[in-house]
Amino acid sequence: MKAIFDKLYDNYHQDLFQYIFYMVKKKETTEDLIQEVYIKVLKSYPNFKGESSEKTWLFSIARHVTYDYFRYLKRKRSRIIDLFDWAEKGESIPDENDLPEEIAIKNEQMKQIYRYLDKCTIDQKSVLILRYLQSFSIQETAEILNFSVSKVKTTQHRGLKTLKKLLLEQNEKEGDAQ
């Protein structure tokens, strides 16, 4: 079993880590959730039938673990409203390197897109992250999320439409401010 785990870890850890990090935006939380994913993988690997690729199967498990985390947060928030400022913490991704001005602008634009991803539904956010940040095909995304191909396409279209609308609104605001 150790050899199988090592192979899965070596081949997919970075992609899994990035996927979960894009969803939760906190390194510590990502590390905790990735550990949960690996525990579930080890427990359920004997039941893996190979009907999908290992990568698709792993990302499906990661999706479920991440969604469970979000459900947990939702329950917690309903009990303890305003205890934490979730929005502010979720938006801050510190960058400790000195970067040229052009890269800094691109980083700011990416942070803006990540903030706007939070305004999408969780399904839209998942589809956009898997499709554009993790480079999964529509079919693979459908398998991971347990959606039909047409639902992935529709969700992707609506998510992109939402992002575009938010970016246009922001550009208009910036144009009015000048």
JSON list of N, CA and C in Angstrom, two decimals, residues 8 40-42 44-49 52-62 143-144:
[
{"chain": "A", "resi": 8, "resn": "LEU", "atom": "N", "xyz": [0.77, 7.84, -5.93]},
{"chain": "A", "resi": 8, "resn": "LEU", "atom": "CA", "xyz": [-0.31, 8.83, -5.99]},
{"chain": "A", "resi": 8, "resn": "LEU", "atom": "C", "xyz": [0.19, 10.19, -5.50]},
{"chain": "A", "resi": 40, "resn": "LYS", "atom": "N", "xyz": [-8.79, 9.37, 3.35]},
{"chain": "A", "resi": 40, "resn": "LYS", "atom": "CA", "xyz": [-9.91, 8.76, 2.61]},
{"chain": "A", "resi": 40, "resn": "LYS", "atom": "C", "xyz": [-9.41, 7.90, 1.45]},
{"chain": "A", "resi": 41, "resn": "VAL", "atom": "N", "xyz": [-8.36, 8.37, 0.78]},
{"chain": "A", "resi": 41, "resn": "VAL", "atom": "CA", "xyz": [-7.79, 7.61, -0.33]},
{"chain": "A", "resi": 41, "resn": "VAL", "atom": "C", "xyz": [-7.26, 6.27, 0.16]},
{"chain": "A", "resi": 42, "resn": "LEU", "atom": "N", "xyz": [-6.51, 6.29, 1.27]},
{"chain": "A", "resi": 42, "resn": "LEU", "atom": "CA", "xyz": [-5.96, 5.05, 1.80]},
{"chain": "A", "resi": 42, "resn": "LEU", "atom": "C", "xyz": [-7.06, 4.08, 2.23]},
{"chain": "A", "resi": 44, "resn": "SER", "atom": "N", "xyz": [-10.15, 3.96, 1.04]},
{"chain": "A", "resi": 44, "resn": "SER", "atom": "CA", "xyz": [-11.04, 3.53, -0.04]},
{"chain": "A", "resi": 44, "resn": "SER", "atom": "C", "xyz": [-10.31, 2.99, -1.28]},
{"chain": "A", "resi": 45, "resn": "TYR", "atom": "N", "xyz": [-8.99, 3.00, -1.29]},
{"chain": "A", "resi": 45, "resn": "TYR", "atom": "CA", "xyz": [-8.28, 2.53, -2.48]},
{"chain": "A", "resi": 45, "resn": "TYR", "atom": "C", "xyz": [-8.61, 1.09, -2.86]},
{"chain": "A", "resi": 46, "resn": "PRO", "atom": "N", "xyz": [-8.77, 0.20, -1.89]},
{"chain": "A", "resi": 46, "resn": "PRO", "atom": "CA", "xyz": [-9.14, -1.18, -2.27]},
{"chain": "A", "resi": 46, "resn": "PRO", "atom": "C", "xyz": [-10.47, -1.24, -3.04]},
{"chain": "A", "resi": 47, "resn": "ASN", "atom": "N", "xyz": [-11.33, -0.25, -2.87]},
{"chain": "A", "resi": 47, "resn": "ASN", "atom": "CA", "xyz": [-12.62, -0.22, -3.58]},
{"chain": "A", "resi": 47, "resn": "ASN", "atom": "C", "xyz": [-12.54, 0.52, -4.91]},
{"chain": "A", "resi": 48, "resn": "PHE", "atom": "N", "xyz": [-11.40, 1.11, -5.23]},
{"chain": "A", "resi": 48, "resn": "PHE", "atom": "CA", "xyz": [-11.24, 1.84, -6.50]},
{"chain": "A", "resi": 48, "resn": "PHE", "atom": "C", "xyz": [-11.27, 0.83, -7.64]},
{"chain": "A", "resi": 49, "resn": "LYS", "atom": "N", "xyz": [-12.26, 1.01, -8.54]},
{"chain": "A", "resi": 49, "resn": "LYS", "atom": "CA", "xyz": [-12.48, 0.04, -9.60]},
{"chain": "A", "resi": 49, "resn": "LYS", "atom": "C", "xyz": [-11.80, 0.41, -10.91]},
{"chain": "A", "resi": 52, "resn": "SER", "atom": "N", "xyz": [-12.64, 5.36, -13.67]},
{"chain": "A", "resi": 52, "resn": "SER", "atom": "CA", "xyz": [-12.14, 6.66, -14.09]},
{"chain": "A", "resi": 52, "resn": "SER", "atom": "C", "xyz": [-10.63, 6.65, -13.82]},
{"chain": "A", "resi": 53, "resn": "SER", "atom": "N", "xyz": [-9.96, 7.70, -14.23]},
{"chain": "A", "resi": 53, "resn": "SER", "atom": "CA", "xyz": [-8.52, 7.76, -13.96]},
{"chain": "A", "resi": 53, "resn": "SER", "atom": "C", "xyz": [-8.29, 7.98, -12.47]},
{"chain": "A", "resi": 54, "resn": "GLU", "atom": "N", "xyz": [-7.11, 7.64, -12.00]},
{"chain": "A", "resi": 54, "resn": "GLU", "atom": "CA", "xyz": [-6.78, 7.86, -10.59]},
{"chain": "A", "resi": 54, "resn": "GLU", "atom": "C", "xyz": [-6.88, 9.34, -10.26]},
{"chain": "A", "resi": 55, "resn": "LYS", "atom": "N", "xyz": [-6.43, 10.19, -11.18]},
{"chain": "A", "resi": 55, "resn": "LYS", "atom": "CA", "xyz": [-6.45, 11.64, -10.94]},
{"chain": "A", "resi": 55, "resn": "LYS", "atom": "C", "xyz": [-7.89, 12.12, -10.77]},
{"chain": "A", "resi": 56, "resn": "THR", "atom": "N", "xyz": [-8.77, 11.68, -11.63]},
{"chain": "A", "resi": 56, "resn": "THR", "atom": "CA", "xyz": [-10.18, 12.07, -11.53]},
{"chain": "A", "resi": 56, "resn": "THR", "atom": "C", "xyz": [-10.77, 11.59, -10.22]},
{"chain": "A", "resi": 57, "resn": "TRP", "atom": "N", "xyz": [-10.45, 10.37, -9.84]},
{"chain": "A", "resi": 57, "resn": "TRP", "atom": "CA", "xyz": [-10.93, 9.79, -8.59]},
{"chain": "A", "resi": 57, "resn": "TRP", "atom": "C", "xyz": [-10.42, 10.60, -7.39]},
{"chain": "A", "resi": 58, "resn": "LEU", "atom": "N", "xyz": [-9.13, 10.95, -7.40]},
{"chain": "A", "resi": 58, "resn": "LEU", "atom": "CA", "xyz": [-8.55, 11.73, -6.31]},
{"chain": "A", "resi": 58, "resn": "LEU", "atom": "C", "xyz": [-9.21, 13.10, -6.20]},
{"chain": "A", "resi": 59, "resn": "PHE", "atom": "N", "xyz": [-9.41, 13.76, -7.34]},
{"chain": "A", "resi": 59, "resn": "PHE", "atom": "CA", "xyz": [-10.02, 15.07, -7.31]},
{"chain": "A", "resi": 59, "resn": "PHE", "atom": "C", "xyz": [-11.48, 15.00, -6.86]},
{"chain": "A", "resi": 60, "resn": "SER", "atom": "N", "xyz": [-12.15, 13.92, -7.16]},
{"chain": "A", "resi": 60, "resn": "SER", "atom": "CA", "xyz": [-13.52, 13.73, -6.69]},
{"chain": "A", "resi": 60, "resn": "SER", "atom": "C", "xyz": [-13.53, 13.65, -5.16]},
{"chain": "A", "resi": 61, "resn": "ILE", "atom": "N", "xyz": [-12.59, 12.91, -4.61]},
{"chain": "A", "resi": 61, "resn": "ILE", "atom": "CA", "xyz": [-12.47, 12.82, -3.15]},
{"chain": "A", "resi": 61, "resn": "ILE", "atom": "C", "xyz": [-12.14, 14.20, -2.57]},
{"chain": "A", "resi": 62, "resn": "ALA", "atom": "N", "xyz": [-11.22, 14.92, -3.21]},
{"chain": "A", "resi": 62, "resn": "ALA", "atom": "CA", "xyz": [-10.84, 16.26, -2.74]},
{"chain": "A", "resi": 62, "resn": "ALA", "atom": "C", "xyz": [-12.05, 17.20, -2.78]},
{"chain": "A", "resi": 143, "resn": "GLU", "atom": "N", "xyz": [-16.78, 14.21, -14.35]},
{"chain": "A", "resi": 143, "resn": "GLU", "atom": "CA", "xyz": [-16.58, 13.03, -13.52]},
{"chain": "A", "resi": 143, "resn": "GLU", "atom": "C", "xyz": [-16.23, 13.42, -12.08]},
{"chain": "A", "resi": 144, "resn": "ILE", "atom": "N", "xyz": [-15.34, 14.39, -11.92]},
{"chain": "A", "resi": 144, "resn": "ILE", "atom": "CA", "xyz": [-14.92, 14.82, -10.59]},
{"chain": "A", "resi": 144, "resn": "ILE", "atom": "C", "xyz": [-16.10, 15.37, -9.80]}
]
